[in-house]
Coordinates of C-alpha atoms in Angstrom, one line a residue:
M1 CA -23.3 4.2 -3.9
I2 CA -20.9 1.6 -5.3
G3 CA -20.9 -1.7 -3.4
P4 CA -18.0 -3.9 -2.6
D5 CA -18.8 -6.0 -5.6
G6 CA -18.4 -3.1 -8.0
S7 CA -22.1 -2.6 -8.4
C8 CA -24.2 0.5 -7.9
G9 CA -27.3 1.0 -5.8
E10 CA -29.7 -0.3 -8.4
G11 CA -27.7 -3.6 -8.6
L12 CA -26.1 -2.8 -12.0
P13 CA -22.3 -3.1 -12.3
V14 CA -20.6 0.3 -12.8
D15 CA -19.6 -0.5 -16.4
A16 CA -23.2 -1.5 -17.1
T17 CA -24.5 1.7 -15.6
M18 CA -22.1 3.7 -17.7
G19 CA -23.1 1.7 -20.8
L20 CA -26.8 2.3 -20.1
Q21 CA -26.1 6.1 -19.7
L22 CA -24.3 6.2 -23.1
L23 CA -27.1 4.2 -24.7
L24 CA -29.6 6.7 -23.4
V25 CA -27.5 9.6 -24.5
A26 CA -27.1 8.1 -28.0
A27 CA -30.9 7.5 -28.3
G28 CA -31.7 11.1 -27.1
A29 CA -29.0 12.6 -29.3
I30 CA -30.3 10.7 -32.4
G31 CA -33.7 12.1 -31.7
V32 CA -32.5 15.7 -31.4
A33 CA -30.3 15.3 -34.5
A34 CA -33.3 13.9 -36.4
V35 CA -35.3 17.0 -35.5
A36 CA -32.4 19.3 -36.6
R37 CA -32.2 17.5 -39.9
R38 CA -35.9 17.8 -40.6
K39 CA -35.9 21.5 -39.7
G40 CA -32.7 22.3 -41.5
W41 CA -30.9 23.5 -38.3
P42 CA -27.3 22.8 -37.5
A43 CA -27.4 19.6 -35.5
P44 CA -24.3 20.2 -33.4
L45 CA -25.6 23.4 -32.0
L46 CA -29.0 22.0 -31.2
L47 CA -27.4 19.0 -29.5
V48 CA -25.2 21.2 -27.3
A49 CA -28.2 23.4 -26.3
A50 CA -30.2 20.3 -25.5
G51 CA -27.4 18.9 -23.3
L52 CA -27.1 22.2 -21.4
L53 CA -30.8 22.2 -20.7
L54 CA -30.9 18.6 -19.6
S55 CA -27.7 18.6 -17.5
P56 CA -29.4 19.8 -14.3
L57 CA -32.3 17.3 -14.7
V58 CA -30.4 14.0 -15.3
P59 CA -27.7 12.1 -13.4
P60 CA -24.1 13.2 -14.4
V61 CA -22.9 11.6 -17.6
P62 CA -19.1 11.3 -17.4
L63 CA -17.0 12.4 -20.4
E64 CA -14.2 9.9 -20.3
P65 CA -11.1 11.2 -22.1
E66 CA -10.0 7.7 -23.1
L67 CA -13.5 7.1 -24.7
I68 CA -13.2 10.3 -26.7
L69 CA -9.6 10.1 -27.8
Y70 CA -9.5 6.3 -28.5
V71 CA -13.0 5.5 -29.5
F72 CA -14.7 8.6 -31.0
L73 CA -11.8 10.6 -32.4
P74 CA -10.2 8.0 -34.7
P75 CA -13.2 7.1 -36.8
L76 CA -14.3 10.7 -37.1
L77 CA -10.9 11.8 -38.2
Y78 CA -10.6 8.9 -40.6
S79 CA -14.0 9.6 -42.2
A80 CA -13.2 13.3 -42.6
A81 CA -9.8 12.5 -44.2
F82 CA -11.2 9.7 -46.3
E83 CA -13.8 12.0 -47.9
S84 CA -11.4 14.9 -48.3
S85 CA -9.7 15.8 -51.6
Y86 CA -6.0 15.2 -51.4
L87 CA -5.5 17.3 -54.5
R88 CA -7.5 20.3 -53.1
L89 CA -5.7 20.0 -49.8
R90 CA -2.4 20.0 -51.6
D91 CA -3.4 23.3 -53.3
V92 CA -3.9 25.0 -50.0
K93 CA -1.1 23.2 -48.0
R94 CA 0.7 26.3 -46.9
T95 CA -2.5 27.9 -45.6
V96 CA -3.5 24.7 -43.8
G97 CA 0.0 24.3 -42.4
L98 CA 0.1 27.8 -41.0
L99 CA -3.3 27.4 -39.4
S100 CA -3.0 23.9 -38.0
V101 CA 0.5 24.6 -36.6
G102 CA 1.1 28.3 -36.5
L103 CA -2.4 29.3 -35.3
V104 CA -2.4 26.7 -32.6
L105 CA 0.9 27.8 -31.2
F106 CA -0.1 31.5 -31.5
T107 CA -3.5 30.9 -29.8
A108 CA -1.9 28.8 -27.0
A109 CA 0.7 31.6 -26.4
A110 CA -1.9 34.4 -26.4
V111 CA -4.3 32.5 -24.1
G112 CA -1.5 31.3 -21.8
T113 CA -0.1 34.8 -21.5
V114 CA -3.4 36.4 -20.7
V115 CA -4.4 33.7 -18.2
H116 CA -1.0 34.1 -16.4
L117 CA -1.5 37.9 -16.2
M118 CA -5.0 37.4 -14.7
L119 CA -4.0 34.6 -12.4
P120 CA -0.4 35.0 -11.4
D121 CA -0.7 32.3 -8.7
L122 CA -1.5 29.8 -11.5
P123 CA 1.7 28.1 -12.7
L124 CA 2.8 29.3 -16.0
A125 CA 2.9 25.8 -17.5
L126 CA -0.7 25.3 -16.6
A127 CA -1.7 28.6 -18.2
F128 CA 0.0 27.4 -21.4
A129 CA -1.7 24.0 -21.0
L130 CA -5.0 25.8 -21.1
G131 CA -3.9 27.6 -24.2
A132 CA -3.1 24.3 -25.9
I133 CA -6.4 22.8 -24.8
V134 CA -8.6 25.6 -26.3
A135 CA -6.4 26.3 -29.3
P136 CA -7.6 23.7 -31.9
P137 CA -11.0 24.5 -33.6
D138 CA -13.4 21.7 -34.5
A139 CA -14.7 22.3 -38.0
V140 CA -17.7 19.9 -37.8
A141 CA -20.3 22.6 -37.1
A142 CA -18.7 25.2 -39.4
V143 CA -18.4 22.8 -42.3
A144 CA -22.0 21.5 -41.8
V145 CA -23.3 25.1 -42.0
G146 CA -20.9 26.1 -44.7
R147 CA -21.9 23.3 -47.0
R148 CA -25.6 23.9 -46.5
L149 CA -25.2 27.6 -47.3
G150 CA -22.8 27.1 -50.2
L151 CA -19.5 28.3 -48.8
P152 CA -16.9 28.3 -51.5
R153 CA -14.9 25.1 -51.9
R154 CA -11.6 26.6 -51.1
A155 CA -12.8 27.9 -47.7
L156 CA -14.3 24.5 -46.9
T157 CA -11.1 22.8 -47.9
V158 CA -9.1 25.1 -45.6
L159 CA -11.5 24.5 -42.7
I160 CA -11.4 20.7 -43.1
G161 CA -7.6 20.6 -43.6
E162 CA -7.0 22.7 -40.5
S163 CA -9.3 20.5 -38.4
L164 CA -7.5 17.3 -39.6
F165 CA -4.1 18.4 -38.4
N166 CA -4.5 20.9 -35.6
D167 CA -5.4 18.4 -33.0
A168 CA -1.9 16.8 -33.4
T169 CA -0.2 20.1 -32.7
A170 CA -2.4 21.0 -29.7
L171 CA -2.2 17.6 -28.1
T172 CA 1.6 17.5 -28.4
L173 CA 1.9 21.0 -26.9
Y174 CA -0.6 20.0 -24.2
R175 CA 1.6 17.0 -23.2
V176 CA 4.7 19.1 -23.0
A177 CA 2.9 21.8 -20.9
I178 CA 1.4 19.3 -18.5
G179 CA 4.8 17.5 -18.2
A180 CA 6.4 20.8 -17.2
A181 CA 3.6 21.6 -14.8
L182 CA 4.2 18.3 -13.0
G183 CA 7.8 19.0 -12.4
G184 CA 9.5 17.8 -15.5
A185 CA 11.9 20.5 -16.8
V186 CA 11.2 20.7 -20.5
S187 CA 13.3 23.1 -22.6
L188 CA 12.1 24.7 -25.9
W189 CA 14.3 22.4 -27.9
E190 CA 13.0 19.3 -26.1
G191 CA 9.5 20.4 -26.7
L192 CA 10.2 21.0 -30.4
G193 CA 11.9 17.6 -30.5
Q194 CA 8.8 15.9 -29.1
F195 CA 6.6 17.6 -31.6
L196 CA 8.8 16.6 -34.5
L197 CA 9.0 13.0 -33.3
A198 CA 5.2 12.9 -32.9
A199 CA 4.6 14.4 -36.4
V200 CA 7.2 12.4 -38.3
G201 CA 6.4 9.2 -36.5
G202 CA 2.7 9.7 -37.2
V203 CA 3.4 10.3 -40.9
M204 CA 5.6 7.2 -41.2
I205 CA 3.2 4.9 -39.4
G206 CA 0.3 6.3 -41.4
L207 CA 2.1 5.7 -44.7
A208 CA 3.3 2.2 -43.7
L209 CA -0.2 1.1 -42.8
A210 CA -1.7 2.9 -45.8
F211 CA 0.7 0.9 -48.2
A212 CA -0.1 -2.3 -46.3
F213 CA -3.9 -2.0 -46.5
A214 CA -3.7 -0.8 -50.1
W215 CA -1.8 -3.9 -51.0
L216 CA -4.3 -6.1 -49.0
F217 CA -7.3 -4.5 -50.8
R218 CA -5.8 -5.5 -54.1
Y219 CA -6.5 -9.2 -53.2
T220 CA -9.7 -9.0 -51.1
R221 CA -12.2 -7.8 -53.7
D222 CA -15.1 -8.3 -51.3
S223 CA -17.1 -5.2 -50.3
L224 CA -18.2 -6.6 -47.0
V225 CA -14.7 -7.6 -45.9
E226 CA -13.1 -4.4 -47.2
N227 CA -15.6 -2.1 -45.4
T228 CA -15.2 -4.2 -42.2
L229 CA -11.5 -3.7 -42.4
M230 CA -12.0 0.0 -43.0
L231 CA -13.9 0.3 -39.7
L232 CA -10.8 -1.2 -37.9
I233 CA -8.2 0.9 -39.8
P234 CA -8.6 4.2 -37.8
F235 CA -8.3 2.4 -34.4
A236 CA -5.3 0.4 -35.6
A237 CA -3.5 3.5 -36.9
Y238 CA -4.2 5.5 -33.8
L239 CA -3.1 2.8 -31.4
A240 CA 0.0 1.9 -33.4
A241 CA 1.2 5.6 -33.4
E242 CA 0.3 6.4 -29.8
S243 CA 2.0 3.2 -28.5
V244 CA 5.4 4.6 -29.7
H245 CA 4.5 8.2 -28.6
A246 CA 3.9 9.3 -32.2
S247 CA 0.8 11.3 -33.2
G248 CA -2.2 9.0 -33.6
V249 CA -4.1 11.9 -35.2
I250 CA -1.6 12.4 -38.0
A251 CA -1.4 8.6 -38.6
V252 CA -5.1 8.3 -39.0
V253 CA -5.3 11.4 -41.3
I254 CA -2.5 10.2 -43.5
I255 CA -4.0 6.7 -44.0
G256 CA -7.5 8.2 -44.6
L257 CA -6.2 10.6 -47.3
Y258 CA -4.2 7.9 -49.0
L259 CA -6.9 5.3 -49.1
G260 CA -9.6 7.9 -50.0
N261 CA -7.5 9.0 -53.0
R262 CA -7.3 5.4 -54.2
M263 CA -11.0 4.5 -53.7
H264 CA -11.6 4.5 -57.4
L265 CA -9.5 1.3 -57.6
Q266 CA -12.0 -0.6 -55.4
G267 CA -15.2 -2.2 -56.7
F268 CA -18.5 -0.4 -57.0
G269 CA -19.9 -2.5 -54.1
T270 CA -17.2 -1.3 -51.8
R271 CA -17.8 2.3 -52.6
L272 CA -21.6 2.0 -52.2
V273 CA -21.3 0.2 -48.9
S274 CA -18.5 2.6 -47.7
T275 CA -20.6 5.7 -48.2
A276 CA -23.5 4.2 -46.2
V277 CA -21.3 2.9 -43.4
W278 CA -19.4 6.1 -42.8
R279 CA -22.5 8.3 -43.1
V280 CA -24.2 6.3 -40.3
T281 CA -21.0 6.2 -38.2
D282 CA -20.4 10.0 -38.5
F283 CA -24.1 10.7 -37.7
L284 CA -24.0 8.6 -34.6
L285 CA -20.6 9.6 -33.2
E286 CA -21.1 13.4 -33.9
A287 CA -24.5 13.3 -32.3
V288 CA -23.2 11.6 -29.1
V289 CA -20.1 13.8 -28.7
F290 CA -22.0 17.1 -29.1
A291 CA -24.7 16.0 -26.6
L292 CA -21.9 15.0 -24.2
I293 CA -20.5 18.5 -24.3
G294 CA -23.7 20.1 -23.1
L295 CA -24.3 17.4 -20.5
Q296 CA -21.1 18.4 -18.7
F297 CA -22.5 21.7 -17.4
V298 CA -23.3 20.6 -13.9
T299 CA -20.1 18.5 -13.5
V300 CA -17.9 21.4 -14.6
T301 CA -19.7 24.2 -12.6
E302 CA -19.9 22.1 -9.3
G303 CA -16.1 21.8 -9.3
I304 CA -15.4 25.6 -9.0
I305 CA -14.5 26.2 -5.4
G306 CA -13.1 29.4 -3.8
Y307 CA -14.0 31.7 -6.7
G308 CA -16.7 34.3 -6.9
A309 CA -19.3 33.9 -9.6
W310 CA -18.4 37.2 -11.3
E311 CA -14.8 36.5 -10.9
V312 CA -14.8 33.3 -12.8
A313 CA -17.3 34.8 -15.3
G314 CA -14.7 37.5 -16.0
Y315 CA -11.9 34.9 -16.5
A316 CA -14.1 32.9 -18.8
A317 CA -15.1 35.9 -20.9
A318 CA -11.4 37.0 -21.2
V319 CA -10.3 33.6 -22.4
L320 CA -13.2 33.4 -24.9
V321 CA -12.4 36.8 -26.3
V322 CA -8.7 36.2 -26.6
T323 CA -9.4 32.8 -28.3
I324 CA -11.7 34.4 -30.9
L325 CA -9.5 37.5 -31.5
S326 CA -6.3 35.4 -31.9
R327 CA -7.9 33.6 -34.9
F328 CA -8.8 37.0 -36.5
V329 CA -5.3 38.3 -36.0
W330 CA -3.6 35.2 -37.4
V331 CA -6.0 34.6 -40.3
F332 CA -5.5 38.1 -41.7
T333 CA -1.8 37.8 -41.1
V334 CA -1.4 34.4 -42.5
T335 CA -3.2 35.3 -45.8
S336 CA -0.6 38.0 -46.4
L337 CA 2.2 35.5 -45.6
V338 CA 0.8 33.0 -48.0
R339 CA 0.7 35.6 -50.7
L340 CA 4.4 36.4 -50.1
L341 CA 5.4 32.7 -49.9
S342 CA 3.5 31.4 -52.9
R343 CA 1.8 32.9 -55.9
A344 CA 0.0 29.5 -56.4
E345 CA -2.2 30.1 -53.3
S346 CA -4.0 33.3 -54.0
R347 CA -5.2 35.4 -51.1
P348 CA -8.9 34.8 -50.4
P349 CA -11.3 37.8 -50.7
P350 CA -11.9 39.8 -47.5
G351 CA -15.3 38.2 -47.0
Q352 CA -13.9 34.7 -47.0
R353 CA -11.2 35.8 -44.6
V354 CA -13.8 37.1 -42.2
V355 CA -15.8 33.9 -42.5
L356 CA -12.7 31.7 -41.9
S357 CA -11.9 33.9 -38.9
W358 CA -15.3 33.4 -37.4
A359 CA -15.3 29.6 -38.0
G360 CA -13.3 28.9 -34.9
M361 CA -15.8 26.8 -32.9
R362 CA -14.2 24.5 -30.4
G363 CA -15.3 20.9 -29.8
V364 CA -15.1 17.7 -27.8
V365 CA -11.3 17.2 -28.2
S366 CA -10.6 20.3 -26.1
L367 CA -13.0 19.2 -23.4
A368 CA -11.5 15.7 -23.4
A369 CA -8.0 17.1 -23.0
A370 CA -9.3 19.2 -20.0
F371 CA -10.8 16.2 -18.4
A372 CA -7.6 14.3 -18.9
I373 CA -5.6 16.7 -16.8
P374 CA -3.8 14.4 -14.3
P375 CA -5.1 14.3 -10.7
D376 CA -1.6 15.3 -9.6
V377 CA -2.5 18.9 -10.6
P378 CA -4.0 20.7 -7.6
A379 CA -7.8 20.2 -7.6
R380 CA -8.5 23.9 -7.5
D381 CA -6.4 24.6 -10.5
R382 CA -7.7 21.6 -12.4
A383 CA -11.3 22.6 -11.8
L384 CA -10.6 26.2 -13.0
L385 CA -9.0 24.9 -16.2
L386 CA -11.9 22.6 -16.8
F387 CA -14.4 25.4 -16.3
L388 CA -12.5 27.8 -18.6
T389 CA -12.3 25.1 -21.3
F390 CA -16.0 24.3 -21.0
T391 CA -17.1 28.0 -21.2
T392 CA -14.8 28.5 -24.3
V393 CA -16.2 25.5 -26.1
I394 CA -19.8 26.4 -25.3
G395 CA -19.2 30.1 -26.0
T396 CA -17.7 29.5 -29.4
L397 CA -20.3 27.0 -30.4
L398 CA -23.3 29.0 -29.3
I399 CA -22.0 32.5 -30.2
Q400 CA -20.1 31.8 -33.4
G401 CA -22.1 28.8 -34.4
T402 CA -25.5 30.6 -34.2
T403 CA -24.3 33.7 -36.0
F404 CA -22.3 31.9 -38.7
P405 CA -25.1 31.4 -41.2
A406 CA -26.1 35.1 -40.9
L407 CA -22.5 36.1 -41.4
I408 CA -22.2 34.0 -44.6
R409 CA -25.4 35.5 -46.0
R410 CA -24.5 39.1 -45.0
L411 CA -21.1 38.9 -46.6
G412 CA -22.5 37.2 -49.7
V413 CA -19.8 34.5 -49.6
S414 CA -21.3 32.0 -52.0
S415 CA -20.2 29.2 -54.3
E416 CA -22.9 29.7 -56.8
R417 CA -20.4 30.3 -59.6
E418 CA -18.5 27.2 -58.5
R419 CA -21.7 25.1 -58.6
Y420 CA -22.5 26.3 -62.1
E421 CA -18.9 25.5 -63.3
D422 CA -19.1 22.1 -61.6
R423 CA -22.3 21.3 -63.4
L424 CA -20.8 22.4 -66.7
A425 CA -17.7 20.3 -66.2
E426 CA -19.7 17.3 -65.1
A427 CA -21.9 17.6 -68.2
A428 CA -18.9 17.8 -70.5
A429 CA -17.2 14.9 -68.7
Q430 CA -20.4 12.8 -68.8
Q431 CA -20.7 13.5 -72.5
A432 CA -17.1 12.5 -73.2
A433 CA -17.4 9.3 -71.1
L434 CA -20.7 8.4 -72.7
D435 CA -19.3 9.0 -76.2
A436 CA -16.5 6.6 -75.2
G437 CA -19.0 4.0 -74.0
V438 CA -21.1 4.2 -77.2
A439 CA -18.0 4.0 -79.3
E440 CA -17.0 0.8 -77.4
L441 CA -20.5 -0.6 -77.9
E442 CA -20.3 0.1 -81.7
R443 CA -16.9 -1.6 -81.8
L444 CA -18.3 -4.7 -80.0
I445 CA -21.3 -4.8 -82.4
A446 CA -19.0 -4.6 -85.4
Q447 CA -16.8 -7.3 -83.9
E448 CA -19.6 -9.7 -83.1
G449 CA -21.5 -9.3 -86.4
E450 CA -25.1 -8.6 -87.2
P451 CA -27.3 -8.9 -84.1
D452 CA -30.5 -10.9 -84.0
E453 CA -33.8 -9.4 -82.9
I454 CA -33.3 -9.9 -79.2
Q455 CA -29.7 -8.6 -79.3
A456 CA -30.9 -5.6 -81.3
Q457 CA -33.4 -4.8 -78.5
V458 CA -30.6 -5.0 -75.9
I459 CA -28.3 -2.8 -78.0
G460 CA -31.2 -0.3 -78.5
N461 CA -31.8 -0.1 -74.7
L462 CA -28.1 0.5 -74.1
R463 CA -28.1 3.4 -76.6
D464 CA -31.3 4.8 -75.1
K465 CA -29.8 4.7 -71.6
S466 CA -26.7 6.5 -72.7
W467 CA -28.8 9.2 -74.4
R468 CA -30.9 9.7 -71.3
R469 CA -27.8 10.0 -69.1
S470 CA -26.2 12.6 -71.5
L471 CA -29.5 14.5 -71.6
S472 CA -29.8 14.5 -67.8
A473 CA -26.3 15.9 -67.3
W474 CA -26.9 18.9 -69.7
E475 CA -30.4 19.5 -68.2
R476 CA -28.9 20.1 -64.8
L477 CA -27.2 23.2 -66.1
G478 CA -30.7 24.8 -66.3
G479 CA -32.0 23.5 -63.0
G480 CA -32.7 19.9 -64.1
T481 CA -36.4 19.9 -63.6
S482 CA -38.2 22.2 -66.0
H483 CA -37.9 24.1 -69.2
G484 CA -40.5 26.8 -69.9
G485 CA -42.7 25.5 -67.1
A486 CA -42.8 21.9 -68.4
E487 CA -40.9 18.8 -67.2
T488 CA -37.8 17.9 -69.0
P489 CA -37.7 14.5 -70.6
S490 CA -35.3 13.2 -68.0
A491 CA -37.4 14.5 -65.1
L492 CA -40.5 12.9 -66.7
Y493 CA -38.7 9.6 -67.1
R494 CA -37.5 9.6 -63.5
R495 CA -41.0 10.4 -62.1
L496 CA -42.7 7.7 -64.1
R497 CA -40.1 5.1 -63.5
R498 CA -40.2 5.7 -59.7
Q499 CA -44.0 5.2 -59.8
M500 CA -43.5 2.0 -61.8
L501 CA -40.9 0.7 -59.3
Q502 CA -43.3 1.3 -56.4
A503 CA -46.0 -0.7 -58.2
E504 CA -43.5 -3.5 -58.8
R505 CA -42.5 -3.5 -55.1
Q506 CA -46.2 -3.9 -54.1
V507 CA -46.5 -6.9 -56.3
F508 CA -43.4 -8.6 -54.8
V509 CA -44.6 -7.9 -51.3
R510 CA -48.1 -9.2 -52.0
L511 CA -46.7 -12.4 -53.4
R512 CA -44.5 -12.8 -50.3
D513 CA -47.5 -12.3 -48.1
E514 CA -49.4 -14.9 -50.1
R515 CA -46.5 -17.3 -49.4
R516 CA -45.8 -17.6 -53.2
L517 CA -42.4 -15.9 -52.7
D518 CA -39.7 -16.5 -50.1
D519 CA -38.4 -13.6 -48.0
E520 CA -34.9 -14.3 -49.2
V521 CA -36.0 -13.9 -52.8
L522 CA -37.9 -10.7 -51.8
H523 CA -34.8 -9.2 -50.3
E524 CA -32.8 -9.9 -53.5
V525 CA -35.4 -8.4 -55.9
M526 CA -35.9 -5.4 -53.6
A527 CA -32.2 -4.7 -53.6
Q528 CA -32.2 -4.7 -57.4
L529 CA -35.1 -2.2 -57.5
D530 CA -33.4 -0.1 -54.8
F531 CA -30.2 0.1 -56.8
E532 CA -32.2 1.2 -59.8
E533 CA -34.0 3.9 -57.8
A534 CA -30.7 5.0 -56.4
I535 CA -29.4 5.5 -59.9
L536 CA -32.5 7.5 -60.7
E537 CA -31.9 9.7 -57.6
R538 CA -28.3 10.3 -58.7
D539 CA -29.4 11.3 -62.2

C-alpha cells in the first residue's frame, strides 16, 4: 500500500522502492549474463528465459516506457552507431533503407490487417498500432550470435543498419495510429508529412550536434573529458530531437555514425577509454532490458480479461506467424528489388537471405511502445495489445533466437574466407606501416648523426619491436600460435613477456605491502604494465 506521504508499506518512498527493484534486477541480470558469457550462450536469450521463470516468484517489476525510451535506448543506439562502419553501411544503403522503412510498413500493414480480420470489434487504428509496435526487429541477439558464429560481414552490416533506423519508422507510425485511434482524423498525407518531418528533423539535429561536438573535440584533447561528454551526447541528441517532434532515434544514430567515423582524429587515450566505457555500458543496459522483458510475464497475463485462454493463444500465434512470414516475404522480394535498382549492391546468396529472414527477433522497444499506449484507450483493448506484443517479442526471441545458431551452421553461412582476407590485408597494411616507421627512424638517425652507445641500444630496440610486430601480423595468417607443432617466435615472446610482467607486478605489490612504495605510485606502474600486456594481447 502507498501511504499519504508517498511511501510504501515497508517505509520506503515509491521512487526508492522502484530504484531498489531496478538495482536488484541489474545485479541478477549481470549474474545471468556472466554465466552466459562463461558458457558461450547468447546472453539475451538466457536473460529472457530467467525473467520468465522468476516473474511469478518476485514482486512485479514495472517496465516504464519513459525509462526505456529516454534512458536505455539513446546510449544503446549511440554505441551501436558509433561502432558501426559508415562506409559499409553506405555500401548497403538501399537494402537497409528498404528494410528499415519498407519492411516496417509492410509488417505493420500485414499484422494490422490480420488482427482486424480476427477482431473486427477492435478499432482499425489500434490494429495498425499493434502492427507498428511489433514491426521493428531488435538485432542485438541476432548480431551477438552472428558474430560468434562468423556470419558474413555484409549480413551483419545489414542487420545492424536495419536496427539503427527501423525504430524511427515504427515509432512515427505508432504515434500516427494512436492519434487516429484517440479520435484525431489523420489522413495518409498527414501521416507521411509527420514521418518526413520526424526523419528530416532528426537528420538535421543529428548533423548539427555532430558538427558542434566534432568542433569541440578539436580543442579538448582530454580523454576523460571527451568520454564524459560522449556519455551525455546520446541523451542530448535524443531530447533535442524529441522536443521539436523530430526523431530522436535518427538524431542519435546520425551523430553516432559521424563521430565514430572521425574517431581516428582523437587521441589514443580517448579511444582506449571509449572502448572500455561503451563495452561496460552496453553490457549493463542490454542485460537489464532483456531481463525486464521476461519479468513482465505476470503483469501482462493478469491484464487479459474477458478472453478465453485458447482464444488469446490463437490470436497470439496468428500475430507471431504473420510477423515472421512478413519478413521472409519482404526479404526475398527486396533482394530482387535491390538487384534491379543497383548493380553495386549484389544480391546475397540464398543461404544469407534465409538467415536474414530468420533474424527478426523483437525487443524491448516494442514492449515499451505497448506499455506507452495511452490510458484513454479502452482497458480491454490496451491489455490485449500488450499481451499480443509480449507474446510476439517472447516468441521471436525464444523460437528464432534459440534456432538461429543451428540455422547458420546448417546453411553453412560463414565468413571464413572474409577472415582470411582480413588477416592478409592486415598483414600487408602492417608491413607497409612498419616500413614507413622504420624509414622515418632511419631518416631521424641520419639527421641527428652517429648515435652513442645508449642511443644505439634504443634504436636497436625500436627496430626489434618493428620486426616482431611485422612477424606477428604474418604469423596470424597461419593461425598465429604454431608452425609444425612448435611455438612461433611471436607466440614465444608473448608468453615469456607475460610471465615476466606477472613477476614484476608481484615485486611492486610486495614493496607496497612493505610500505616502501606508495599506493599512488603502485597504480601508475601497474597501469604501465597493463598497457604493455594489452599490446601483447592485441598482437
